[in-house]
Amino acid sequence: MITNSPSTHERGGSAEPIDSGPMAWWRALDRRGRHAFRGAFLGYMLDSYDFWVLPLGLAAIALAFDLSTAQSGLLATTTLVASAFGGILGGILSDRIGRVRTLMFTVVTFAVFTAACGLAPNYESLLAFRALQGLGFGGEWAAGAVLMSEYAASRHRGRTVALIQSSWAVGWGLAVVAYTLIFTFVNDDIAWRVLFLTGALPALLILYIRRNIQDSPTFEDNRHLIDRGAIATIWKRDLRKITAFAVVLSAGTQGGYYTLATWVPTYLKTERGLSVIGTGGYLTFLISGAFAGYLTGGYFTDRIGRKNTFRIFAVLSGALIVVYTQLPEGANNLVLFLGFPLGFCSSAIFSGFGSYLSELFPITVRGTAQGFVYNVGRGIGAFFPTIIGFLAESYGIGGAMLFGAFAYALVVFALFWLPETANSELQTANAELA
């Protein structure tokens, strides 16, 4: 059974308040935990950077290879479907060879193949390289999130893992800065290639990971318990309901998010008529909101629970997609300012994912289960950009993006069937969830 942590601890027979200051989560980490935090933060930040170079360069790529909106959407979907397989593999590897070794492997993979995209001679090779990049992209989160969940104290796990996820907004911001500079000073026909080539830089992170980061004591002490048949185990009676509805939760959250990730830059440039610099300015509001959303969402997951946080931000995200894409021509100022709450809500909903999935499953299957659930959801959600690409040919990009709001309805539906896990200790053996 999952047990809730007390709000005080006992020393010498007297209860002392637990540290609850704004940096309590950091003080609760030991030296190894702090190194793990830095490595996971940088890994996910660079993962984000390498993901975002495609949506940012998508308009230029479409011109270079004369692509339809459907073909453009397929580039994004291919990345995400491949990342689903990469995430499942990363989860299995994190149980088999350790969280840290898996983290190193995935970082090298997404860095090398992002750079290879910049050398693609045609659409087909770009599609292939992007699929291979997706393998590393999916696996990195699977390894990094479970690593940090095992180091974090239960009472701070939501905000600690949310801070790791906030690095996604940092990587996104760095990608926008690189996009703005490169597309300002380099012709569009080769600027997108230069942008992809900068994606090789994350490989340098391996030096830090190899020297400073170790697997958590929780994993090392229980390594002998790891279930070699974990994929089958998560579909057995005790866990199948949790697994199935966690996949739906993941699919809805990511389907809505990747609708925005793939199509907002193109929407701003083609339907709102913004320049490269103008698009960068609008995305600044979106990214600032995303960063604030990750941090705030992490606080809420610890204060009001995982499920309430998911519900609130799913409803708000769906409503904001509708408003953002349906504003009339000439309302670009409103589009600008709405970027902040849109980024805020669509990112805050992710804050509890790493901690929630770790809490749902015992250590015997945790890495495999977390990688499977999150990334099968990603694979399903990946079809949203392609569907929107097809719909855009009839309804325009703004009209087609309304389909993304449907994804958040899946989130609300899934939560009816999943348990609350806030303030719970991680399971060290198979147990029925309370």
GROMACS .gro file of C-alpha atoms in nm:
model
  434
    1MET     CA    1   0.000   0.000   0.000
    2ILE     CA    2   0.110   0.360  -0.054
    3THR     CA    3   0.164   0.538   0.276
    4ASN     CA    4   0.146   0.911   0.326
    5SER     CA    5   0.441   1.093   0.480
    6PRO     CA    6   0.379   1.279   0.807
    7SER     CA    7   0.412   1.654   0.827
    8THR     CA    8   0.656   1.626   1.119
    9HIS     CA    9   0.935   1.390   1.211
   10GLU     CA   10   1.038   1.258   1.547
   11ARG     CA   11   1.368   1.325   1.713
   12GLY     CA   12   1.429   1.254   2.078
   13GLY     CA   13   1.060   1.206   2.139
   14SER     CA   14   0.956   1.554   2.019
   15ALA     CA   15   0.802   1.656   1.690
   16GLU     CA   16   0.994   1.910   1.483
   17PRO     CA   17   0.842   2.094   1.186
   18ILE     CA   18   0.969   1.982   0.850
   19ASP     CA   19   1.161   2.243   0.649
   20SER     CA   20   0.904   2.402   0.415
   21GLY     CA   21   1.092   2.707   0.285
   22PRO     CA   22   1.115   2.783  -0.088
   23MET     CA   23   1.450   2.601  -0.114
   24ALA     CA   24   1.357   2.312   0.116
   25TRP     CA   25   1.349   2.074  -0.181
   26TRP     CA   26   1.717   2.155  -0.251
   27ARG     CA   27   1.826   2.122   0.112
   28ALA     CA   28   1.656   1.783   0.125
   29LEU     CA   29   1.891   1.652  -0.148
   30ASP     CA   30   2.231   1.511  -0.057
   31ARG     CA   31   2.544   1.574  -0.268
   32ARG     CA   32   2.465   1.289  -0.507
   33GLY     CA   33   2.107   1.410  -0.541
   34ARG     CA   34   2.220   1.761  -0.629
   35HIS     CA   35   2.453   1.632  -0.899
   36ALA     CA   36   2.166   1.420  -1.033
   37PHE     CA   37   1.941   1.727  -1.038
   38ARG     CA   38   2.194   1.930  -1.239
   39GLY     CA   39   2.248   1.649  -1.487
   40ALA     CA   40   1.876   1.577  -1.533
   41PHE     CA   41   1.799   1.950  -1.565
   42LEU     CA   42   2.066   2.005  -1.832
   43GLY     CA   43   1.972   1.685  -2.013
   44TYR     CA   44   1.606   1.777  -2.044
   45MET     CA   45   1.693   2.137  -2.135
   46LEU     CA   46   1.909   2.019  -2.425
   47ASP     CA   47   1.650   1.758  -2.519
   48SER     CA   48   1.403   2.045  -2.549
   49TYR     CA   49   1.642   2.252  -2.758
   50ASP     CA   50   1.690   1.970  -3.006
   51PHE     CA   51   1.316   1.910  -3.027
   52TRP     CA   52   1.230   2.275  -3.093
   53VAL     CA   53   1.465   2.332  -3.385
   54LEU     CA   54   1.216   2.147  -3.607
   55PRO     CA   55   0.898   2.346  -3.531
   56LEU     CA   56   1.096   2.671  -3.546
   57GLY     CA   57   1.251   2.588  -3.881
   58LEU     CA   58   0.943   2.412  -4.022
   59ALA     CA   59   0.825   2.696  -4.247
   60ALA     CA   60   1.171   2.722  -4.408
   61ILE     CA   61   1.199   2.344  -4.442
   62ALA     CA   62   0.859   2.331  -4.613
   63LEU     CA   63   0.979   2.588  -4.868
   64ALA     CA   64   1.312   2.413  -4.922
   65PHE     CA   65   1.152   2.074  -4.996
   66ASP     CA   66   0.816   2.205  -5.129
   67LEU     CA   67   0.614   2.028  -4.859
   68SER     CA   68   0.240   2.031  -4.800
   69THR     CA   69   0.106   2.099  -4.451
   70ALA     CA   70   0.035   1.727  -4.419
   71GLN     CA   71   0.397   1.640  -4.499
   72SER     CA   72   0.516   1.904  -4.253
   73GLY     CA   73   0.294   1.758  -3.984
   74LEU     CA   74   0.431   1.411  -4.059
   75LEU     CA   75   0.782   1.532  -3.971
   76ALA     CA   76   0.662   1.618  -3.621
   77THR     CA   77   0.457   1.302  -3.587
   78THR     CA   78   0.748   1.082  -3.699
   79THR     CA   79   0.968   1.237  -3.432
   80LEU     CA   80   0.710   1.178  -3.162
   81VAL     CA   81   0.620   0.823  -3.268
   82ALA     CA   82   0.989   0.731  -3.275
   83SER     CA   83   1.031   0.897  -2.937
   84ALA     CA   84   0.757   0.670  -2.804
   85PHE     CA   85   0.965   0.367  -2.897
   86GLY     CA   86   1.276   0.542  -2.762
   87GLY     CA   87   1.101   0.615  -2.434
   88ILE     CA   88   0.987   0.256  -2.391
   89LEU     CA   89   1.339   0.134  -2.470
   90GLY     CA   90   1.487   0.398  -2.238
   91GLY     CA   91   1.260   0.283  -1.956
   92ILE     CA   92   1.360  -0.081  -2.004
   93LEU     CA   93   1.729   0.012  -2.021
   94SER     CA   94   1.704   0.228  -1.709
   95ASP     CA   95   1.588  -0.082  -1.520
   96ARG     CA   96   1.842  -0.313  -1.686
   97ILE     CA   97   2.164  -0.107  -1.705
   98GLY     CA   98   2.081   0.182  -1.469
   99ARG     CA   99   1.933   0.530  -1.494
  100VAL     CA  100   2.263   0.714  -1.546
  101ARG     CA  101   2.406   0.495  -1.823
  102THR     CA  102   2.073   0.520  -2.007
  103LEU     CA  103   2.081   0.899  -1.968
  104MET     CA  104   2.424   0.916  -2.135
  105PHE     CA  105   2.319   0.690  -2.422
  106THR     CA  106   2.006   0.891  -2.499
  107VAL     CA  107   2.181   1.230  -2.489
  108VAL     CA  108   2.438   1.116  -2.745
  109THR     CA  109   2.165   0.973  -2.969
  110PHE     CA  110   1.947   1.285  -2.988
  111ALA     CA  111   2.249   1.515  -3.029
  112VAL     CA  112   2.408   1.322  -3.316
  113PHE     CA  113   2.090   1.277  -3.519
  114THR     CA  114   1.968   1.633  -3.468
  115ALA     CA  115   2.292   1.750  -3.626
  116ALA     CA  116   2.249   1.493  -3.905
  117CYS     CA  117   1.913   1.653  -3.992
  118GLY     CA  118   2.105   1.966  -4.093
  119LEU     CA  119   2.284   1.763  -4.363
  120ALA     CA  120   1.973   1.592  -4.504
  121PRO     CA  121   1.970   1.611  -4.887
  122ASN     CA  122   1.595   1.550  -4.921
  123TYR     CA  123   1.268   1.511  -4.734
  124GLU     CA  124   1.295   1.133  -4.699
  125SER     CA  125   1.639   1.144  -4.534
  126LEU     CA  126   1.526   1.426  -4.306
  127LEU     CA  127   1.231   1.210  -4.202
  128ALA     CA  128   1.467   0.919  -4.127
  129PHE     CA  129   1.715   1.129  -3.927
  130ARG     CA  130   1.434   1.290  -3.731
  131ALA     CA  131   1.297   0.946  -3.643
  132LEU     CA  132   1.638   0.840  -3.512
  133GLN     CA  133   1.664   1.164  -3.315
  134GLY     CA  134   1.329   1.080  -3.163
  135LEU     CA  135   1.468   0.758  -3.012
  136GLY     CA  136   1.704   0.959  -2.791
  137PHE     CA  137   1.451   1.234  -2.731
  138GLY     CA  138   1.202   0.993  -2.579
  139GLY     CA  139   1.452   0.790  -2.380
  140GLU     CA  140   1.614   1.087  -2.204
  141TRP     CA  141   1.300   1.185  -2.013
  142ALA     CA  142   1.232   0.824  -1.914
  143ALA     CA  143   1.574   0.794  -1.749
  144GLY     CA  144   1.605   1.145  -1.604
  145ALA     CA  145   1.259   1.167  -1.447
  146VAL     CA  146   1.278   0.837  -1.263
  147LEU     CA  147   1.635   0.913  -1.148
  148MET     CA  148   1.526   1.239  -0.990
  149SER     CA  149   1.206   1.095  -0.844
  150GLU     CA  150   1.411   0.841  -0.653
  151TYR     CA  151   1.644   1.106  -0.511
  152ALA     CA  152   1.371   1.355  -0.410
  153ALA     CA  153   1.203   1.357  -0.068
  154SER     CA  154   0.837   1.253  -0.087
  155ARG     CA  155   0.705   1.585   0.045
  156HIS     CA  156   0.904   1.778  -0.217
  157ARG     CA  157   0.891   1.530  -0.505
  158GLY     CA  158   0.629   1.721  -0.706
  159ARG     CA  159   0.816   2.050  -0.715
  160THR     CA  160   1.161   1.888  -0.747
  161VAL     CA  161   1.068   1.691  -1.057
  162ALA     CA  162   0.866   1.989  -1.186
  163LEU     CA  163   1.183   2.198  -1.170
  164ILE     CA  164   1.350   1.938  -1.391
  165GLN     CA  165   1.059   1.976  -1.633
  166SER     CA  166   1.093   2.356  -1.622
  167SER     CA  167   1.422   2.310  -1.807
  168TRP     CA  168   1.207   2.232  -2.112
  169ALA     CA  169   1.111   2.602  -2.123
  170VAL     CA  170   1.478   2.702  -2.085
  171GLY     CA  171   1.577   2.483  -2.380
  172TRP     CA  172   1.282   2.620  -2.577
  173GLY     CA  173   1.395   2.975  -2.503
  174LEU     CA  174   1.752   2.899  -2.612
  175ALA     CA  175   1.620   2.748  -2.935
  176VAL     CA  176   1.414   3.063  -3.007
  177VAL     CA  177   1.720   3.282  -2.945
  178ALA     CA  178   1.927   3.066  -3.180
  179TYR     CA  179   1.644   3.066  -3.437
  180THR     CA  180   1.608   3.444  -3.424
  181LEU     CA  181   1.983   3.508  -3.462
  182ILE     CA  182   2.043   3.247  -3.731
  183PHE     CA  183   1.739   3.335  -3.943
  184THR     CA  184   1.821   3.707  -3.912
  185PHE     CA  185   2.176   3.675  -4.043
  186VAL     CA  186   2.159   3.365  -4.266
  187ASN     CA  187   1.940   3.304  -4.571
  188ASP     CA  188   1.635   3.090  -4.497
  189ASP     CA  189   1.738   2.821  -4.745
  190ILE     CA  190   2.038   2.724  -4.530
  191ALA     CA  191   1.946   2.883  -4.194
  192TRP     CA  192   1.738   2.582  -4.093
  193ARG     CA  193   2.038   2.358  -4.161
  194VAL     CA  194   2.262   2.570  -3.938
  195LEU     CA  195   1.995   2.558  -3.666
  196PHE     CA  196   1.993   2.177  -3.676
  197LEU     CA  197   2.373   2.160  -3.668
  198THR     CA  198   2.380   2.350  -3.338
  199GLY     CA  199   2.194   2.049  -3.195
  200ALA     CA  200   2.523   1.861  -3.171
  201LEU     CA  201   2.631   2.066  -2.867
  202PRO     CA  202   2.434   1.861  -2.608
  203ALA     CA  203   2.682   1.574  -2.656
  204LEU     CA  204   2.922   1.770  -2.432
  205LEU     CA  205   2.692   1.702  -2.137
  206ILE     CA  206   2.817   1.343  -2.133
  207LEU     CA  207   3.140   1.461  -1.971
  208TYR     CA  208   2.952   1.596  -1.668
  209ILE     CA  209   2.719   1.298  -1.637
  210ARG     CA  210   2.999   1.042  -1.653
  211ARG     CA  211   3.211   1.219  -1.393
  212ASN     CA  212   2.952   1.332  -1.138
  213ILE     CA  213   2.624   1.136  -1.144
  214GLN     CA  214   2.542   0.801  -0.988
  215ASP     CA  215   2.223   0.598  -0.964
  216SER     CA  216   2.017   0.658  -0.649
  217PRO     CA  217   2.067   0.441  -0.339
  218THR     CA  218   1.700   0.341  -0.371
  219PHE     CA  219   1.772   0.185  -0.710
  220GLU     CA  220   2.107   0.036  -0.615
  221ASP     CA  221   1.972  -0.123  -0.295
  222ASN     CA  222   1.674  -0.276  -0.474
  223ARG     CA  223   1.831  -0.361  -0.807
  224HIS     CA  224   1.799  -0.732  -0.741
  225LEU     CA  225   1.420  -0.688  -0.732
  226ILE     CA  226   1.390  -0.553  -1.087
  227ASP     CA  227   1.136  -0.748  -1.289
  228ARG     CA  228   1.287  -0.861  -1.620
  229GLY     CA  229   0.940  -0.910  -1.764
  230ALA     CA  230   0.813  -0.568  -1.658
  231ILE     CA  231   0.625  -0.493  -1.981
  232ALA     CA  232   0.404  -0.797  -1.921
  233THR     CA  233   0.380  -0.729  -1.548
  234ILE     CA  234   0.230  -0.381  -1.585
  235TRP     CA  235  -0.061  -0.542  -1.774
  236LYS     CA  236  -0.135  -0.795  -1.502
  237ARG     CA  237  -0.435  -0.761  -1.273
  238ASP     CA  238  -0.278  -0.541  -1.003
  239LEU     CA  239  -0.151  -0.276  -1.245
  240ARG     CA  240  -0.342  -0.301  -1.575
  241LYS     CA  241  -0.606  -0.038  -1.488
  242ILE     CA  242  -0.341   0.207  -1.369
  243THR     CA  243  -0.134   0.143  -1.682
  244ALA     CA  244  -0.424   0.186  -1.926
  245PHE     CA  245  -0.563   0.510  -1.784
  246ALA     CA  246  -0.218   0.656  -1.724
  247VAL     CA  247  -0.157   0.607  -2.099
  248VAL     CA  248  -0.480   0.797  -2.176
  249LEU     CA  249  -0.373   1.074  -1.938
  250SER     CA  250  -0.037   1.095  -2.109
  251ALA     CA  251  -0.187   1.088  -2.460
  252GLY     CA  252  -0.429   1.372  -2.386
  253THR     CA  253  -0.172   1.595  -2.222
  254GLN     CA  254   0.083   1.546  -2.495
  255GLY     CA  255  -0.163   1.559  -2.783
  256GLY     CA  256  -0.268   1.907  -2.672
  257TYR     CA  257   0.088   2.019  -2.606
  258TYR     CA  258   0.234   1.898  -2.935
  259THR     CA  259  -0.048   2.067  -3.121
  260LEU     CA  260   0.092   2.392  -2.988
  261ALA     CA  261   0.457   2.290  -3.017
  262THR     CA  262   0.429   2.198  -3.383
  263TRP     CA  263   0.190   2.454  -3.523
  264VAL     CA  264   0.209   2.780  -3.322
  265PRO     CA  265   0.531   2.907  -3.492
  266THR     CA  266   0.387   2.838  -3.838
  267TYR     CA  267   0.048   2.980  -3.736
  268LEU     CA  268   0.210   3.305  -3.621
  269LYS     CA  269   0.417   3.336  -3.937
  270THR     CA  270   0.161   3.237  -4.201
  271GLU     CA  271  -0.180   3.334  -4.059
  272ARG     CA  272  -0.078   3.622  -3.834
  273GLY     CA  273   0.180   3.753  -4.084
  274LEU     CA  274   0.463   3.795  -3.834
  275SER     CA  275   0.829   3.829  -3.930
  276VAL     CA  276   1.104   3.610  -3.783
  277ILE     CA  277   1.174   3.870  -3.514
  278GLY     CA  278   0.803   3.922  -3.456
  279THR     CA  279   0.747   3.549  -3.417
  280GLY     CA  280   1.034   3.535  -3.168
  281GLY     CA  281   0.874   3.816  -2.967
  282TYR     CA  282   0.539   3.640  -2.953
  283LEU     CA  283   0.705   3.313  -2.856
  284THR     CA  284   0.882   3.494  -2.571
  285PHE     CA  285   0.545   3.542  -2.401
  286LEU     CA  286   0.456   3.177  -2.463
  287ILE     CA  287   0.790   3.051  -2.327
  288SER     CA  288   0.787   3.282  -2.024
  289GLY     CA  289   0.442   3.151  -1.942
  290ALA     CA  290   0.565   2.795  -1.988
  291PHE     CA  291   0.855   2.843  -1.746
  292ALA     CA  292   0.629   3.001  -1.484
  293GLY     CA  293   0.376   2.724  -1.541
  294TYR     CA  294   0.626   2.447  -1.474
  295LEU     CA  295   0.735   2.608  -1.148
  296THR     CA  296   0.384   2.693  -1.030
  297GLY     CA  297   0.243   2.358  -1.136
  298GLY     CA  298   0.506   2.183  -0.928
  299TYR     CA  299   0.399   2.381  -0.622
  300PHE     CA  300   0.033   2.295  -0.682
  301THR     CA  301   0.103   1.923  -0.723
  302ASP     CA  302   0.244   1.915  -0.371
  303ARG     CA  303  -0.019   2.148  -0.220
  304ILE     CA  304  -0.350   2.044  -0.377
  305GLY     CA  305  -0.259   1.705  -0.519
  306ARG     CA  306  -0.158   1.557  -0.854
  307LYS     CA  307  -0.512   1.500  -0.986
  308ASN     CA  308  -0.654   1.842  -0.902
  309THR     CA  309  -0.356   2.005  -1.073
  310PHE     CA  310  -0.410   1.798  -1.387
  311ARG     CA  311  -0.782   1.879  -1.393
  312ILE     CA  312  -0.750   2.255  -1.348
  313PHE     CA  313  -0.486   2.305  -1.614
  314ALA     CA  314  -0.646   2.066  -1.864
  315VAL     CA  315  -0.967   2.269  -1.864
  316LEU     CA  316  -0.781   2.600  -1.887
  317SER     CA  317  -0.550   2.477  -2.165
  318GLY     CA  318  -0.838   2.353  -2.381
  319ALA     CA  319  -1.026   2.682  -2.342
  320LEU     CA  320  -0.718   2.891  -2.421
  321ILE     CA  321  -0.642   2.700  -2.743
  322VAL     CA  322  -0.989   2.793  -2.866
  323VAL     CA  323  -0.951   3.160  -2.775
  324TYR     CA  324  -0.591   3.190  -2.902
  325THR     CA  325  -0.662   3.052  -3.248
  326GLN     CA  326  -1.000   3.216  -3.309
  327LEU     CA  327  -0.921   3.580  -3.239
  328PRO     CA  328  -1.009   3.801  -3.540
  329GLU     CA  329  -0.757   3.961  -3.776
  330GLY     CA  330  -0.612   4.276  -3.630
  331ALA     CA  331  -0.613   4.131  -3.278
  332ASN     CA  332  -0.243   4.047  -3.275
  333ASN     CA  333  -0.191   4.237  -2.950
  334LEU     CA  334  -0.434   4.002  -2.779
  335VAL     CA  335  -0.257   3.703  -2.936
  336LEU     CA  336   0.068   3.839  -2.792
  337PHE     CA  337  -0.058   3.865  -2.435
  338LEU     CA  338  -0.260   3.543  -2.447
  339GLY     CA  339   0.065   3.360  -2.518
  340PHE     CA  340   0.162   3.386  -2.151
  341PRO     CA  341  -0.144   3.211  -2.000
  342LEU     CA  342  -0.147   2.958  -2.286
  343GLY     CA  343   0.217   2.866  -2.222
  344PHE     CA  344   0.153   2.871  -1.847
  345CYS     CA  345  -0.141   2.629  -1.846
  346SER     CA  346  -0.017   2.389  -2.115
  347SER     CA  347   0.312   2.350  -1.926
  348ALA     CA  348   0.184   2.351  -1.567
  349ILE     CA  349  -0.014   2.037  -1.648
  350PHE     CA  350   0.316   1.856  -1.710
  351SER     CA  351   0.468   1.946  -1.374
  352GLY     CA  352   0.332   1.646  -1.189
  353PHE     CA  353   0.402   1.383  -1.454
  354GLY     CA  354   0.744   1.265  -1.343
  355SER     CA  355   0.651   1.235  -0.977
  356TYR     CA  356   0.301   1.096  -1.044
  357LEU     CA  357   0.414   0.813  -1.270
  358SER     CA  358   0.696   0.720  -1.032
  359GLU     CA  359   0.445   0.701  -0.746
  360LEU     CA  360   0.199   0.487  -0.940
  361PHE     CA  361   0.441   0.197  -0.989
  362PRO     CA  362   0.671  -0.010  -0.763
  363ILE     CA  363   1.047  -0.013  -0.811
  364THR     CA  364   1.029  -0.363  -0.961
  365VAL     CA  365   0.883  -0.213  -1.281
  366ARG     CA  366   0.919   0.163  -1.227
  367GLY     CA  367   1.161   0.257  -1.505
  368THR     CA  368   0.992   0.037  -1.762
  369ALA     CA  369   0.641   0.142  -1.658
  370GLN     CA  370   0.720   0.513  -1.657
  371GLY     CA  371   0.890   0.494  -1.995
  372PHE     CA  372   0.607   0.286  -2.140
  373VAL     CA  373   0.316   0.495  -2.011
  374TYR     CA  374   0.458   0.835  -2.091
  375ASN     CA  375   0.584   0.741  -2.433
  376VAL     CA  376   0.295   0.530  -2.558
  377GLY     CA  377   0.090   0.835  -2.465
  378ARG     CA  378   0.334   1.045  -2.661
  379GLY     CA  379   0.302   0.813  -2.960
  380ILE     CA  380  -0.077   0.847  -2.956
  381GLY     CA  381  -0.058   1.222  -2.899
  382ALA     CA  382   0.188   1.244  -3.188
  383PHE     CA  383  -0.094   1.194  -3.435
  384PHE     CA  384  -0.254   1.522  -3.336
  385PRO     CA  385  -0.003   1.736  -3.537
  386THR     CA  386  -0.055   1.521  -3.847
  387ILE     CA  387  -0.435   1.527  -3.815
  388ILE     CA  388  -0.417   1.904  -3.779
  389GLY     CA  389  -0.191   1.920  -4.085
  390PHE     CA  390  -0.458   1.743  -4.292
  391LEU     CA  391  -0.740   1.953  -4.144
  392ALA     CA  392  -0.544   2.273  -4.213
  393GLU     CA  393  -0.577   2.215  -4.587
  394SER     CA  394  -0.953   2.270  -4.548
  395TYR     CA  395  -0.989   2.490  -4.239
  396GLY     CA  396  -0.659   2.677  -4.214
  397ILE     CA  397  -0.404   2.620  -3.938
  398GLY     CA  398  -0.596   2.822  -3.678
  399GLY     CA  399  -0.921   2.638  -3.742
  400ALA     CA  400  -0.752   2.298  -3.746
  401MET     CA  401  -0.577   2.363  -3.413
  402LEU     CA  402  -0.916   2.352  -3.241
  403PHE     CA  403  -0.882   1.974  -3.260
  404GLY     CA  404  -0.603   2.006  -3.004
  405ALA     CA  405  -0.856   2.116  -2.741
  406PHE     CA  406  -1.016   1.772  -2.762
  407ALA     CA  407  -0.696   1.619  -2.625
  408TYR     CA  408  -0.748   1.787  -2.288
  409ALA     CA  409  -1.089   1.622  -2.254
  410LEU     CA  410  -0.904   1.289  -2.248
  411VAL     CA  411  -0.706   1.411  -1.947
  412VAL     CA  412  -1.018   1.485  -1.745
  413PHE     CA  413  -1.168   1.149  -1.843
  414ALA     CA  414  -0.860   0.947  -1.741
  415LEU     CA  415  -0.841   1.107  -1.396
  416PHE     CA  416  -1.172   0.950  -1.292
  417TRP     CA  417  -0.996   0.612  -1.289
  418LEU     CA  418  -0.658   0.698  -1.135
  419PRO     CA  419  -0.562   0.733  -0.765
  420GLU     CA  420  -0.419   1.035  -0.586
  421THR     CA  421  -0.056   0.987  -0.478
  422ALA     CA  422   0.050   1.324  -0.330
  423ASN     CA  423   0.291   1.295  -0.033
  424SER     CA  424   0.326   0.919  -0.079
  425GLU     CA  425   0.643   0.718  -0.036
  426LEU     CA  426   0.774   0.540  -0.344
  427GLN     CA  427   0.682   0.173  -0.350
  428THR     CA  428   0.968  -0.074  -0.319
  429ALA     CA  429   0.759  -0.381  -0.403
  430ASN     CA  430   0.442  -0.466  -0.590
  431ALA     CA  431   0.149  -0.333  -0.394
  432GLU     CA  432  -0.211  -0.251  -0.463
  433LEU     CA  433  -0.258   0.127  -0.468
  434ALA     CA  434  -0.482   0.285  -0.209
   0.00000   0.00000   0.00000
